[in-house]
Short mmCIF file of C-alpha atoms in Angstrom, two decimals:
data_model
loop_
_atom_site.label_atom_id
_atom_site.label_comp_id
_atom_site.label_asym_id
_atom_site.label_seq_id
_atom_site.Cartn_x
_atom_site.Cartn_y
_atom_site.Cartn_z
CA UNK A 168 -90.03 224.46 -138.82
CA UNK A 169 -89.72 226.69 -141.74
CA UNK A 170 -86.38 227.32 -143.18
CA UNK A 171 -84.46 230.49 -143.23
CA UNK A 172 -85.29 233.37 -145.23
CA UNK A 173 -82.24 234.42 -147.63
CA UNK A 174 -82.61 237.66 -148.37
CA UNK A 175 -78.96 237.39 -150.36
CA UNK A 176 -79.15 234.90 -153.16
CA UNK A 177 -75.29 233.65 -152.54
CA UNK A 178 -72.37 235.68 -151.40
CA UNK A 179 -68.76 235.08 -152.11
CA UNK A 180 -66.88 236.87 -149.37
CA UNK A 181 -63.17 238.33 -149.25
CA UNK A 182 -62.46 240.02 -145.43
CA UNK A 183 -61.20 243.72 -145.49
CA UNK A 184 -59.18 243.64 -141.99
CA UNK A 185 -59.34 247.23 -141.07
CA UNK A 186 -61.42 247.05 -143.85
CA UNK A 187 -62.69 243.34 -144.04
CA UNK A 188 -62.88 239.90 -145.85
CA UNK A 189 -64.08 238.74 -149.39
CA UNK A 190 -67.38 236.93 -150.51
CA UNK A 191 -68.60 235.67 -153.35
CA UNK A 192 -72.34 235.58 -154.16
CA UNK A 193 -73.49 234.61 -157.16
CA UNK A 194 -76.51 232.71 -155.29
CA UNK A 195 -74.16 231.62 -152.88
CA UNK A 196 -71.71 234.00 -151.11
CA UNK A 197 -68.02 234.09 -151.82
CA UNK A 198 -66.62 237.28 -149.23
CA UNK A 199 -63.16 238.97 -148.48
CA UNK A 200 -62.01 240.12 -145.60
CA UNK A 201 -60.17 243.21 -145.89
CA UNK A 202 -57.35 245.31 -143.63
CA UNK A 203 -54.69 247.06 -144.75
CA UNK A 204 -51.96 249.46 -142.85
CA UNK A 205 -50.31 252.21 -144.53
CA UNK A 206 -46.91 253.93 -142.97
CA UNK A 207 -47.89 254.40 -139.19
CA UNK A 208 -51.43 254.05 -139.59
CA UNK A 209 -54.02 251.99 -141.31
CA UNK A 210 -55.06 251.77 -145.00
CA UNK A 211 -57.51 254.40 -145.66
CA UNK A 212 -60.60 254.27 -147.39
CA UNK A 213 -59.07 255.62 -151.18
CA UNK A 214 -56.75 252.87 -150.58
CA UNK A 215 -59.84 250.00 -149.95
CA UNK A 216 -62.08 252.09 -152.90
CA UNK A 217 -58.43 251.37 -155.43
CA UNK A 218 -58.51 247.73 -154.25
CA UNK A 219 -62.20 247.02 -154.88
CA UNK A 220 -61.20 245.97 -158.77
CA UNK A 221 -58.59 243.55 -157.81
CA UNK A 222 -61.21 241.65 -155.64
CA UNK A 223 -63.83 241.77 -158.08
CA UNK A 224 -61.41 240.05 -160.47
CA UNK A 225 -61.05 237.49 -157.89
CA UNK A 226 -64.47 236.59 -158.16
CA UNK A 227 -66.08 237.99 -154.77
CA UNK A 228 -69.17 239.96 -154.53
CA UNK A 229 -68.82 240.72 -151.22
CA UNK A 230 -66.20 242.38 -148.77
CA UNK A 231 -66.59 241.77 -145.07
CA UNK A 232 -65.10 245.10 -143.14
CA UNK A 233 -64.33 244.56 -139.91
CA UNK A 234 -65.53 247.52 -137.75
CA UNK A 235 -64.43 250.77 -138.90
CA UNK A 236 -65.54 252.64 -135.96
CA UNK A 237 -63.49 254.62 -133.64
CA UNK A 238 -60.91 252.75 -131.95
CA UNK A 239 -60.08 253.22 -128.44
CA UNK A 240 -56.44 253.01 -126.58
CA UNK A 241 -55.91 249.24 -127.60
CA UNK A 242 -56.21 249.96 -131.64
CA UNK A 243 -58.30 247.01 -132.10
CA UNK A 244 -61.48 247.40 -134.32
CA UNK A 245 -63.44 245.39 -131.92
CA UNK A 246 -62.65 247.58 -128.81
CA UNK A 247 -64.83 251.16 -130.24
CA UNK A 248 -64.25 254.45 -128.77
CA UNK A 249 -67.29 255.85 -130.33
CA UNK A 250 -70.19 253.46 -131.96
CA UNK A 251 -71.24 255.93 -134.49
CA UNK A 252 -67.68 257.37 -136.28
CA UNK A 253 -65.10 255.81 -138.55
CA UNK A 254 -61.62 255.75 -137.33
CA UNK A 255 -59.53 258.59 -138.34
CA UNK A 256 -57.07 256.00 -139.19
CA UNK A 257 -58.82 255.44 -142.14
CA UNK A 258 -58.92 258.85 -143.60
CA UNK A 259 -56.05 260.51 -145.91
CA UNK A 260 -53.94 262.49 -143.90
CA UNK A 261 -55.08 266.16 -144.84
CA UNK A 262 -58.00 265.50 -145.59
CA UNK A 263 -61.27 267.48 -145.35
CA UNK A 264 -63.28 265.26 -145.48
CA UNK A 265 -64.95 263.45 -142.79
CA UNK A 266 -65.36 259.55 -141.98
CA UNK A 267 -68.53 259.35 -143.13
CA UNK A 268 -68.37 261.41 -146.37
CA UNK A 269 -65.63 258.97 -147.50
CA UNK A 270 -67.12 256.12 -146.73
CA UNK A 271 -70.05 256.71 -148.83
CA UNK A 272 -67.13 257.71 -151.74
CA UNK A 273 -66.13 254.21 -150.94
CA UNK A 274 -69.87 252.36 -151.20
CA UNK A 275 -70.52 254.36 -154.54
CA UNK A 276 -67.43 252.72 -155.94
CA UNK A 277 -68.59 249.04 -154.32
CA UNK A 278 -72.06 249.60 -155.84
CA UNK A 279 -70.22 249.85 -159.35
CA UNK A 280 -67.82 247.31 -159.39
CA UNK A 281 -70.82 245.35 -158.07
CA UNK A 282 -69.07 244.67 -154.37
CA UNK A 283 -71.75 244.44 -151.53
CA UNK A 284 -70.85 244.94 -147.81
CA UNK A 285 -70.76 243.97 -144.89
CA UNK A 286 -70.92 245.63 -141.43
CA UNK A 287 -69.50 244.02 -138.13
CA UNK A 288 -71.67 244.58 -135.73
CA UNK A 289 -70.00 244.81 -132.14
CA UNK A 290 -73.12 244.17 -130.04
CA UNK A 291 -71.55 242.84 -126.46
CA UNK A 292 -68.99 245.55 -125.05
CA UNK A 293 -67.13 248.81 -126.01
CA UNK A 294 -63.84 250.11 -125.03
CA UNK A 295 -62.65 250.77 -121.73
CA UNK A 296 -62.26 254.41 -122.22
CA UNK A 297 -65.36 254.50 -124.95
CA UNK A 298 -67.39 257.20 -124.79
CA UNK A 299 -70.53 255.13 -123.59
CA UNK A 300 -67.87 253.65 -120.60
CA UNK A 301 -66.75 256.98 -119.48
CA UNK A 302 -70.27 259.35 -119.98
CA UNK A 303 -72.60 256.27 -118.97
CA UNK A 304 -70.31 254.09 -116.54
CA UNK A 305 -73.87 252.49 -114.99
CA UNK A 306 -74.22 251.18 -118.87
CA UNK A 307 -71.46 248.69 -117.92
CA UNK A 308 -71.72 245.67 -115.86
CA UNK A 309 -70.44 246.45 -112.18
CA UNK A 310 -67.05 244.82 -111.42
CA UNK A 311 -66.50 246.15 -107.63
CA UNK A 312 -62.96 243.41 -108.38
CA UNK A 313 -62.10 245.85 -111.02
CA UNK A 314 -60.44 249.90 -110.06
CA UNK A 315 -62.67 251.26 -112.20
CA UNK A 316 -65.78 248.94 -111.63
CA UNK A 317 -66.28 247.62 -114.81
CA UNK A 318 -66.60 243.98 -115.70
CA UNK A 319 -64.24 243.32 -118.63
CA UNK A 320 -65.70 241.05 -121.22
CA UNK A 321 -63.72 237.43 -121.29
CA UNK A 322 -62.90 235.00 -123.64
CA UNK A 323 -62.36 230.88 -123.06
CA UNK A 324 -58.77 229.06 -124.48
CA UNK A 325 -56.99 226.26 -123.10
CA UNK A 326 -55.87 228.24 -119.79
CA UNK A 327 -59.49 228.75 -118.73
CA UNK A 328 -61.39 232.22 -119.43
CA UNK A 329 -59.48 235.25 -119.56
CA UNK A 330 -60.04 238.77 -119.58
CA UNK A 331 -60.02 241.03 -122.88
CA UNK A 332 -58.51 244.07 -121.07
CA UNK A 333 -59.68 246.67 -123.51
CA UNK A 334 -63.11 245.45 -123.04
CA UNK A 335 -66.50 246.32 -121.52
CA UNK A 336 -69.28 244.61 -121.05
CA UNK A 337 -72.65 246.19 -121.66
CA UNK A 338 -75.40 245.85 -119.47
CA UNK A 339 -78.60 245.03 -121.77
CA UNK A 340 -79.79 243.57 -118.03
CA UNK A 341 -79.92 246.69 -116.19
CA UNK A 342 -82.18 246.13 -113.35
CA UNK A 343 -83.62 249.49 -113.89
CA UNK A 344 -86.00 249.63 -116.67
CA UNK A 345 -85.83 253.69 -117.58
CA UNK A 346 -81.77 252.94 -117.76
CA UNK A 347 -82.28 249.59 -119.70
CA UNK A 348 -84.51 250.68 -122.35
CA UNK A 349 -81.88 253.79 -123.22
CA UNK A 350 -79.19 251.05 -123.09
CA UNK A 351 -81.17 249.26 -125.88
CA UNK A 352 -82.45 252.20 -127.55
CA UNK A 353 -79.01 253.45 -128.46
CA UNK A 354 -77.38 250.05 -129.04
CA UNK A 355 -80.56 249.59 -131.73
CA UNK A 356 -79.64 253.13 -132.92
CA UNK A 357 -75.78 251.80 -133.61
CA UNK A 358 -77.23 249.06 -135.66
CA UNK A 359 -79.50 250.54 -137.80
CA UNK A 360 -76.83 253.10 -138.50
CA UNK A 361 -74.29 251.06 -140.33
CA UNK A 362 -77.00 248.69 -141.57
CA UNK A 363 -78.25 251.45 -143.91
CA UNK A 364 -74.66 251.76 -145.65
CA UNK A 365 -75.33 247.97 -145.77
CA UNK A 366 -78.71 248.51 -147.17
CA UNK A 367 -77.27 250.84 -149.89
CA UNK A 368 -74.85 248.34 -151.25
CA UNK A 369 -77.15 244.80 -151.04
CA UNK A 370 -75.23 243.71 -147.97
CA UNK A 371 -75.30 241.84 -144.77
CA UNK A 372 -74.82 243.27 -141.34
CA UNK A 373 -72.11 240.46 -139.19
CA UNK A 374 -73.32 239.96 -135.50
CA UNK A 375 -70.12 239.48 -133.83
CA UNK A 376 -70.46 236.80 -131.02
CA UNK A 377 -73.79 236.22 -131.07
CA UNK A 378 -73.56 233.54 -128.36
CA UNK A 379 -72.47 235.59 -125.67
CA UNK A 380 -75.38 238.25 -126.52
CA UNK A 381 -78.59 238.96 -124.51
CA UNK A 382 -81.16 237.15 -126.20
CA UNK A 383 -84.18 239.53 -125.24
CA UNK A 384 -82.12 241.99 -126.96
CA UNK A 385 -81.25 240.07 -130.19
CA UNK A 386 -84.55 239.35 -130.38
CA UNK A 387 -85.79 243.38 -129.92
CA UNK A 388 -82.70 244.59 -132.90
CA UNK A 389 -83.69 241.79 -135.18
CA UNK A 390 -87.44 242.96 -135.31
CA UNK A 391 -86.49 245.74 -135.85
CA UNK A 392 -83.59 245.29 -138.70
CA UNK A 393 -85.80 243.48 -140.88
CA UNK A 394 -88.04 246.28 -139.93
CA UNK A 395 -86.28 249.26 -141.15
CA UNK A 396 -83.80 247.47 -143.49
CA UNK A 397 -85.90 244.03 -144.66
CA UNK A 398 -82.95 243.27 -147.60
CA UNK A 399 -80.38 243.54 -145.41
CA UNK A 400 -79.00 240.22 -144.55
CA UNK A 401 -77.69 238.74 -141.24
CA UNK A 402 -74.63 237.11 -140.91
CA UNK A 403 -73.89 235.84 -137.43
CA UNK A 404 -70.91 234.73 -135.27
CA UNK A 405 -73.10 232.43 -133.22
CA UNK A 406 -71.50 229.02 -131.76
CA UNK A 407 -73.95 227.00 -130.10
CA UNK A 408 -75.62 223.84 -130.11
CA UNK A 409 -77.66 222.40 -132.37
CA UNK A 410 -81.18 222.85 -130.39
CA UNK A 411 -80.60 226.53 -130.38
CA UNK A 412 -79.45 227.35 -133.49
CA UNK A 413 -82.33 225.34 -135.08
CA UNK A 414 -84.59 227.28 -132.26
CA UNK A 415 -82.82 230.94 -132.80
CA UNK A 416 -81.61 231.30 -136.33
CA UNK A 417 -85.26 230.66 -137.88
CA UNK A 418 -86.83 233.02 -135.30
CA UNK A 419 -84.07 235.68 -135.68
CA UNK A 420 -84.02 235.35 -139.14
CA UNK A 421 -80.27 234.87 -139.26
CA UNK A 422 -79.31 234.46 -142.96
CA UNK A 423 -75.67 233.02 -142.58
CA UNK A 424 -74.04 231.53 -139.89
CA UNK A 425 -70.03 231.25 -139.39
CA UNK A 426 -68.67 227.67 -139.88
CA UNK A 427 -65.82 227.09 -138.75
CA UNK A 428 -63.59 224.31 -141.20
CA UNK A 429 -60.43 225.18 -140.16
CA UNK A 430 -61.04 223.34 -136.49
CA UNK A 431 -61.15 220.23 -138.70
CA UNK A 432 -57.42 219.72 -139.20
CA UNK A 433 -57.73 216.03 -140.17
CA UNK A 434 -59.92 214.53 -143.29
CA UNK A 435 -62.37 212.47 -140.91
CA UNK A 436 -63.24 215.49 -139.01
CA UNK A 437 -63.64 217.74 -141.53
CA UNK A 438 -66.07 214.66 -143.55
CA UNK A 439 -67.97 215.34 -140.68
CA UNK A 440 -68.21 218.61 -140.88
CA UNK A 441 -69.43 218.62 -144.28
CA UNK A 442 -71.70 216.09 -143.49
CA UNK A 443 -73.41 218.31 -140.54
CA UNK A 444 -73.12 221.11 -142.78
CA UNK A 445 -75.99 219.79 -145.14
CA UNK A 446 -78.01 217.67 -142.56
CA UNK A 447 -78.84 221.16 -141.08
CA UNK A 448 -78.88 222.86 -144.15
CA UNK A 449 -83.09 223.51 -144.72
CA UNK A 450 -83.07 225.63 -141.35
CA UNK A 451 -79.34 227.15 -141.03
CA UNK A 452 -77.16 228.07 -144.23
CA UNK A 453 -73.63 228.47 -143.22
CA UNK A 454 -70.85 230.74 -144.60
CA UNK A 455 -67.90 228.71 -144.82
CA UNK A 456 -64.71 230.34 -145.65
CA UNK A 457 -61.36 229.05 -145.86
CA UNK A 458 -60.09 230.54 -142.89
CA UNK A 459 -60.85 233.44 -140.09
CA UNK A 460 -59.24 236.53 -139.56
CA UNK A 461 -58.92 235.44 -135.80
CA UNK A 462 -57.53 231.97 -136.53
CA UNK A 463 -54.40 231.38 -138.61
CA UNK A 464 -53.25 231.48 -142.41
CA UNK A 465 -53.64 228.12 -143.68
CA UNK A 466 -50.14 227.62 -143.47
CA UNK A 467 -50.24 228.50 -140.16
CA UNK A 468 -53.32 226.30 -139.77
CA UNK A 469 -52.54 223.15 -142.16
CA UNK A 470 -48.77 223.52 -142.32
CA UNK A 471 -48.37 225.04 -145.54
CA UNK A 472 -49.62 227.51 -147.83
CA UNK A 473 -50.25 225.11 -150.55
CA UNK A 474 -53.26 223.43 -148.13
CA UNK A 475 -54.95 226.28 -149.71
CA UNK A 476 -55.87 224.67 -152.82
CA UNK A 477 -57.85 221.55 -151.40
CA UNK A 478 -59.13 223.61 -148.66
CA UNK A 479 -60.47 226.41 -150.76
CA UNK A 480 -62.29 224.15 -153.03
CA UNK A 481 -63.86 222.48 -150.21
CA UNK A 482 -64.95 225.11 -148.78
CA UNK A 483 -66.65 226.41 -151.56
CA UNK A 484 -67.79 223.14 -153.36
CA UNK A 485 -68.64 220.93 -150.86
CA UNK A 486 -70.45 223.27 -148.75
CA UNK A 487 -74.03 225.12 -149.58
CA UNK A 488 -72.83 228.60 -151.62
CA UNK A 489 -71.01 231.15 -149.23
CA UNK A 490 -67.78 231.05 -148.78
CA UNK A 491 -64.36 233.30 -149.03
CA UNK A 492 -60.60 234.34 -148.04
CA UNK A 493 -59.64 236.68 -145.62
CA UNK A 494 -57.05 239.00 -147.23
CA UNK A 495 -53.50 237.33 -147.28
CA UNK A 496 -54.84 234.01 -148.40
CA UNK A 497 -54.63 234.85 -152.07
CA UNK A 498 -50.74 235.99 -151.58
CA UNK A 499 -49.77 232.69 -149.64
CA UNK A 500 -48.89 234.75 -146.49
CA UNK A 501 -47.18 232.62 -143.97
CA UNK A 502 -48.55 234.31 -141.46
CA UNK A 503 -51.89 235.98 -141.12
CA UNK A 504 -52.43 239.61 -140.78
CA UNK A 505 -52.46 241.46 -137.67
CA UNK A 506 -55.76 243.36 -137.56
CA UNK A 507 -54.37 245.23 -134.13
CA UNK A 508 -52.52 248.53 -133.94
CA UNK A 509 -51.03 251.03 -136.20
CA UNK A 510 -48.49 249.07 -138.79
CA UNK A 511 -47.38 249.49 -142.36
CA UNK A 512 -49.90 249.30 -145.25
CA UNK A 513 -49.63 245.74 -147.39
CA UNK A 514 -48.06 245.53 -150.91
CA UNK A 515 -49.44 243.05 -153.09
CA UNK A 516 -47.30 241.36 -156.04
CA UNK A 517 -48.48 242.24 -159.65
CA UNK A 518 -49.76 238.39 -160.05
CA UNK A 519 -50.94 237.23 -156.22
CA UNK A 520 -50.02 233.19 -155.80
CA UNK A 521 -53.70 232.05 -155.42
CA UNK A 522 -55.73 234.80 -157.20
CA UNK A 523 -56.14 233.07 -160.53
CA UNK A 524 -57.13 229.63 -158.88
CA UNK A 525 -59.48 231.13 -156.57
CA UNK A 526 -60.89 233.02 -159.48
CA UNK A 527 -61.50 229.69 -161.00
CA UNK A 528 -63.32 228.00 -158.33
CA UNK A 529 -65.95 231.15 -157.66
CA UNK A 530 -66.59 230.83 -161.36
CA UNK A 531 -67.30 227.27 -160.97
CA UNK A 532 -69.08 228.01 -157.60
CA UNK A 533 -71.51 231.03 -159.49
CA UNK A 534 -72.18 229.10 -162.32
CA UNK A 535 -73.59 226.08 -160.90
CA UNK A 536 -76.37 225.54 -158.33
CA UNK A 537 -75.01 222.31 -157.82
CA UNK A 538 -72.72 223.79 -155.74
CA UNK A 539 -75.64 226.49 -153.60
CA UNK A 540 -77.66 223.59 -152.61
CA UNK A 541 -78.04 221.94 -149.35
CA UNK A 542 -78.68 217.80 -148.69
CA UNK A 543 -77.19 217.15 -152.49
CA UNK A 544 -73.52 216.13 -151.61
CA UNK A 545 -73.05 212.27 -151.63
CA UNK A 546 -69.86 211.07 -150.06
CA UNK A 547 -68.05 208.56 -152.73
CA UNK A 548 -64.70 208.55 -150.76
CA UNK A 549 -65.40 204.97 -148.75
CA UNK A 550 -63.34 207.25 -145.42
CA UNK A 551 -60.35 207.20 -147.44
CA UNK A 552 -57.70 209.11 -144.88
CA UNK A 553 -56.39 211.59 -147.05
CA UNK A 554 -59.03 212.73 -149.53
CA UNK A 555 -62.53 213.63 -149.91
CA UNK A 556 -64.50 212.76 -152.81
CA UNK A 557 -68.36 214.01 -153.11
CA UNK A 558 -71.02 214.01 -156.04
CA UNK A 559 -72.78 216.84 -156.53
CA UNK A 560 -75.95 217.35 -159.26
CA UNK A 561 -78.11 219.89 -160.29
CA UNK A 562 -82.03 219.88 -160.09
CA UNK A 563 -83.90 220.13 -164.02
CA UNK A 564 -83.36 218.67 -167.06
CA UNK A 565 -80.17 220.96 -167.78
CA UNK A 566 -78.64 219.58 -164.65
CA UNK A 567 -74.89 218.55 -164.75
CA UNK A 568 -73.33 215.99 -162.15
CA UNK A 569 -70.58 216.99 -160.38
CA UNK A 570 -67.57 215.10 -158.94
CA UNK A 571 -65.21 217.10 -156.70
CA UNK A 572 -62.22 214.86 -155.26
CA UNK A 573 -59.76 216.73 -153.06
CA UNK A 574 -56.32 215.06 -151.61
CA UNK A 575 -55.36 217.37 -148.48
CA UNK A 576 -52.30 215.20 -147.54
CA UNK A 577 -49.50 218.19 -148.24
CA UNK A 578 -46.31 215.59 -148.76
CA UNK A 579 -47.31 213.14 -150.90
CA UNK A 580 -49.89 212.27 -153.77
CA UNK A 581 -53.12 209.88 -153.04
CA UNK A 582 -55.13 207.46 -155.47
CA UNK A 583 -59.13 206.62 -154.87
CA UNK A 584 -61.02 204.13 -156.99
CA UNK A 585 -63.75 205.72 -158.29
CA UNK A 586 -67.32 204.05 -158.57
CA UNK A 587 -69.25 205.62 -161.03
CA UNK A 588 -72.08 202.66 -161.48
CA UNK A 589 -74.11 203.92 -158.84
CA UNK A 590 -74.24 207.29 -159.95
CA UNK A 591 -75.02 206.54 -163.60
CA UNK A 592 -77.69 205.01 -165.75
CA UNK A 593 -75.02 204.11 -167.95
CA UNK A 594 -71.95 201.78 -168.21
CA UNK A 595 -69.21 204.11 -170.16
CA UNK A 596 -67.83 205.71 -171.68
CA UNK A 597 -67.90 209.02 -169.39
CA UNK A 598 -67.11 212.03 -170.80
CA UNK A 599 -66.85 214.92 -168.47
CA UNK A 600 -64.29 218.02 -167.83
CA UNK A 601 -61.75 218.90 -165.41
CA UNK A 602 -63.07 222.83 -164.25
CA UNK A 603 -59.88 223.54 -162.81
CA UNK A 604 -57.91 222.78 -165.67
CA UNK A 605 -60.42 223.13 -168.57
CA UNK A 606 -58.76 219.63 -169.35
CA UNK A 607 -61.27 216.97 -170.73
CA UNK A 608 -61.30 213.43 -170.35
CA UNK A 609 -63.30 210.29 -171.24
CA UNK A 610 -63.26 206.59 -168.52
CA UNK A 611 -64.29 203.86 -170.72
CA UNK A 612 -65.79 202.37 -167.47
CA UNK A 613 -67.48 203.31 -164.40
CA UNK A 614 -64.47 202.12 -162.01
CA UNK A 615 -61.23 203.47 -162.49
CA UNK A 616 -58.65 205.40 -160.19
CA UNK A 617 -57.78 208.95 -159.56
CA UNK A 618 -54.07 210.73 -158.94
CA UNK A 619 -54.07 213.54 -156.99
CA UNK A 620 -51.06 215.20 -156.25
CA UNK A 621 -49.96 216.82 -152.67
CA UNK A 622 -52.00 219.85 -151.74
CA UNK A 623 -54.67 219.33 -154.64
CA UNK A 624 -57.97 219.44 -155.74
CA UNK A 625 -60.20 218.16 -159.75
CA UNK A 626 -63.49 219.21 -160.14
CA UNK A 627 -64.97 216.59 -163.07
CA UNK A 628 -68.40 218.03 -165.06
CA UNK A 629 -70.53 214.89 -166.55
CA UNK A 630 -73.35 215.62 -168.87
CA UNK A 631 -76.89 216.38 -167.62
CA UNK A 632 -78.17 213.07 -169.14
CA UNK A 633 -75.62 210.76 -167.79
CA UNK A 634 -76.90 211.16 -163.92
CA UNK A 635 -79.29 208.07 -161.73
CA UNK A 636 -79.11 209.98 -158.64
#
């Protein structure tokens, strides 16, 4: 089976909520998700075009923006009124403008601070009172259990599945076949429309739960995406075994797929994780970011904001090149944002409590293709409890070896005995550099221990000539 196509050479992603998330792609992707609320209503689109430098100097390359379309009653992105506006939320109050005239104000600005987008794609439902719902009710799934008739779209958590209220679902399996083709026609239609503001900026288009969609129709709006749009990249919500993905993603030609580290709460899991992460890694590339904008902050998630450090660098060092924040993260928010309804726009401190750190590792992460690279992360930890330790080297003869060593116990500090005979044709010294810290150091021999401190991560560059493996 042949591999997947990346269109994107890496992607560093930050997540503009409202707006989206952050990514970084230098050949990998680093992305940033971005939202922001402003007195009653939410951050507009001058307010995301004035932000754009301050996530460049992160390090991202990428923003993710969660949909911008017209919300219905329930204010959440994900529940559109109309497929093909942007929110009026988003606009400056008095304004002439319209949505759409600002949003290419917006991409013009991306394009020169070199930020590419990307476009979440809602394929599965609309709102309850959306205009396809309330002009094209026999669009919708029947529901004679429901007043209105409607089948609500569900989601599963620990009570069982439960309805999402504000949500539709879409027929794509219309037992007519005149009604079924419009259905598709016009869902293909939304698609291509945002992935052309996509197209403009180098982006990716985000399939937002991919699992639950109709396959026939994936199949039909991927044609004819890398039709219309063939540099447009794919990034899909799509949780599913491993048979599928290996059988879908290739045949889809899905680009990135969301991982999902923050399920891994303890080091053995996560190891895992990792581990799974490159086994798979010729036929599905993952985006791995530190967190989601539907899960919790890492505080919320790991029990403190300072789990950020190790968790950031393994996210985007131990993975295979795309990774990022969603907004918040890089302020140490104990909470994360609330992407639903109508609050007051986010001030950010003059010197954020992560920014400069996570500026650091996308460096690290753009510079080296160690770091891009699938089935070249060798597990040196022995299962210690609390930390992971990898090797990482480059392909050529200017190749550097990498060893990234991260302790994600957040009380207390953890040693490891490192082993470097395996890795080395040599005996010692070892010179090498702590990225991090720009701090260099030199082991006399090839077995000696390392500190880490609660909550914290090294990152040690050996020369290219010192490497075995």
């Amino acid at each position: 089976m042949k591999g997947l196509i990346m269109r994107r050479s890496s992607l560093l992603v930050p997540t503009l909520v409202g707006a989206a998330m952050s990514v970084a792609i230098p050949n990998t992707a680093v992305g940033y998700r971005l939202r922001e609320k402003n007195k009653g209503e939410m951050g507009t689109l001058a307010n995301w075009k004035a932000d754009l430098k301050r996530i460049n100097d992160m390090g991202f390359n990428a923003i993710h923006l969660l949909p911008i379309t017209t919300m219905d009653k329930s204010q959440s992105p994900y529940s559109a009124k109309d497929l093909f506006e942007v929110d009026s939320g988003y606009l400056t109050k008095g304004s002439r403008q319209d949505g759409l005239s600002r949003l290419e104000e917006f991409i013009t600005e991306a394009k020169r601070v070199g930020i590419r987008l990307v476009f979440d794609l809602v394929l599965n439902h609309v709102g309850v009172q959306s205009t396809m719902a309330t002009q094209a009710p026999d669009w919708i799934v029947p529901n004679e259990n429901e007043p209105d008739g409607l089948k609500r779209a569900r989601y599963w958590c620990s009570q069982g599945w439960l309805n999402w209220n504000d949500l539709v679902l879409i027929n794509y399996e219309h037992p007519t076949e005149v009604v079924r083709s419009e259905i598709w026609s016009y869902m293909i239609d939304y698609a291509l429309f945002w992935a052309k503001y996509a197209d403009d900026t180098g982006g990716f288009v985000r399939f937002d739960n991919l699992h639950s969609s109709d396959p026939d129709f994936v199949r039909a709006l991927t044609t004819s995406l890398h039709n219309s749009y063939p540099e447009v990249g794919i990034l899909a919500e799509y949780f599913a075994d491993e048979s599928i993905l290996l059988r879908n993603g290739p045949e889809w030609g899905l680009n990135l797929n969301l991982a999902t580290p923050w399920n891994c709460k303890f080091v053995p899991q996560l190891r895992d994780y990792l581990k799974y992460i490159h086994r798979v890694s010729e036929h599905i590339r993952y985006f791995m970011p530190i967190t989601s904008h539907d899960c919790g902050a890492p505080a919320q998630e790991f029990g403190t904001a300072d789990s950020t450090v190790p968790r950031y660098v393994a996210a985007a060092l131990f993975g295979t090149g795309a990774t990022g924040v969603p907004q918040g993260v890089e302020l140490g928010e104990k909470e994360r944002i609330d992407f639903i309804g109508r609050k007051p726009r986010m001030s950010f401190p003059d010197k954020p409590r992560f920014a400069q750190f996570i500026r650091r590792v996308n460096d690290i992460l753009a510079k080296y293709p160690a770091f891009r690279r699938g089935v070249n992360c060798w597990f040196i930890d022995n299962d210690h409890p609390a930390i992971i330790a990898a090797f990482r080297r480059d392909n050529g003869p200017d190749a550097f070896g990498f060893l990234v060593a991260c302790n994600f116990d957040t009380l207390k500090p953890q040693c490891i005995t490192i082993e470097l005979a395996p890795l080395f044709k040599r005996d010692g010294p070892f010179d090498c550099c702590e990225l991090l810290s720009g701090e260099r150091r030199t082991y006399p021999h090839p077995r000696f221990e390392l500190s880490l401190p609660p909550s914290s991560a090294q990152v040690l560059k050996f020369s290219r000539d010192a490497t075995a493996l």
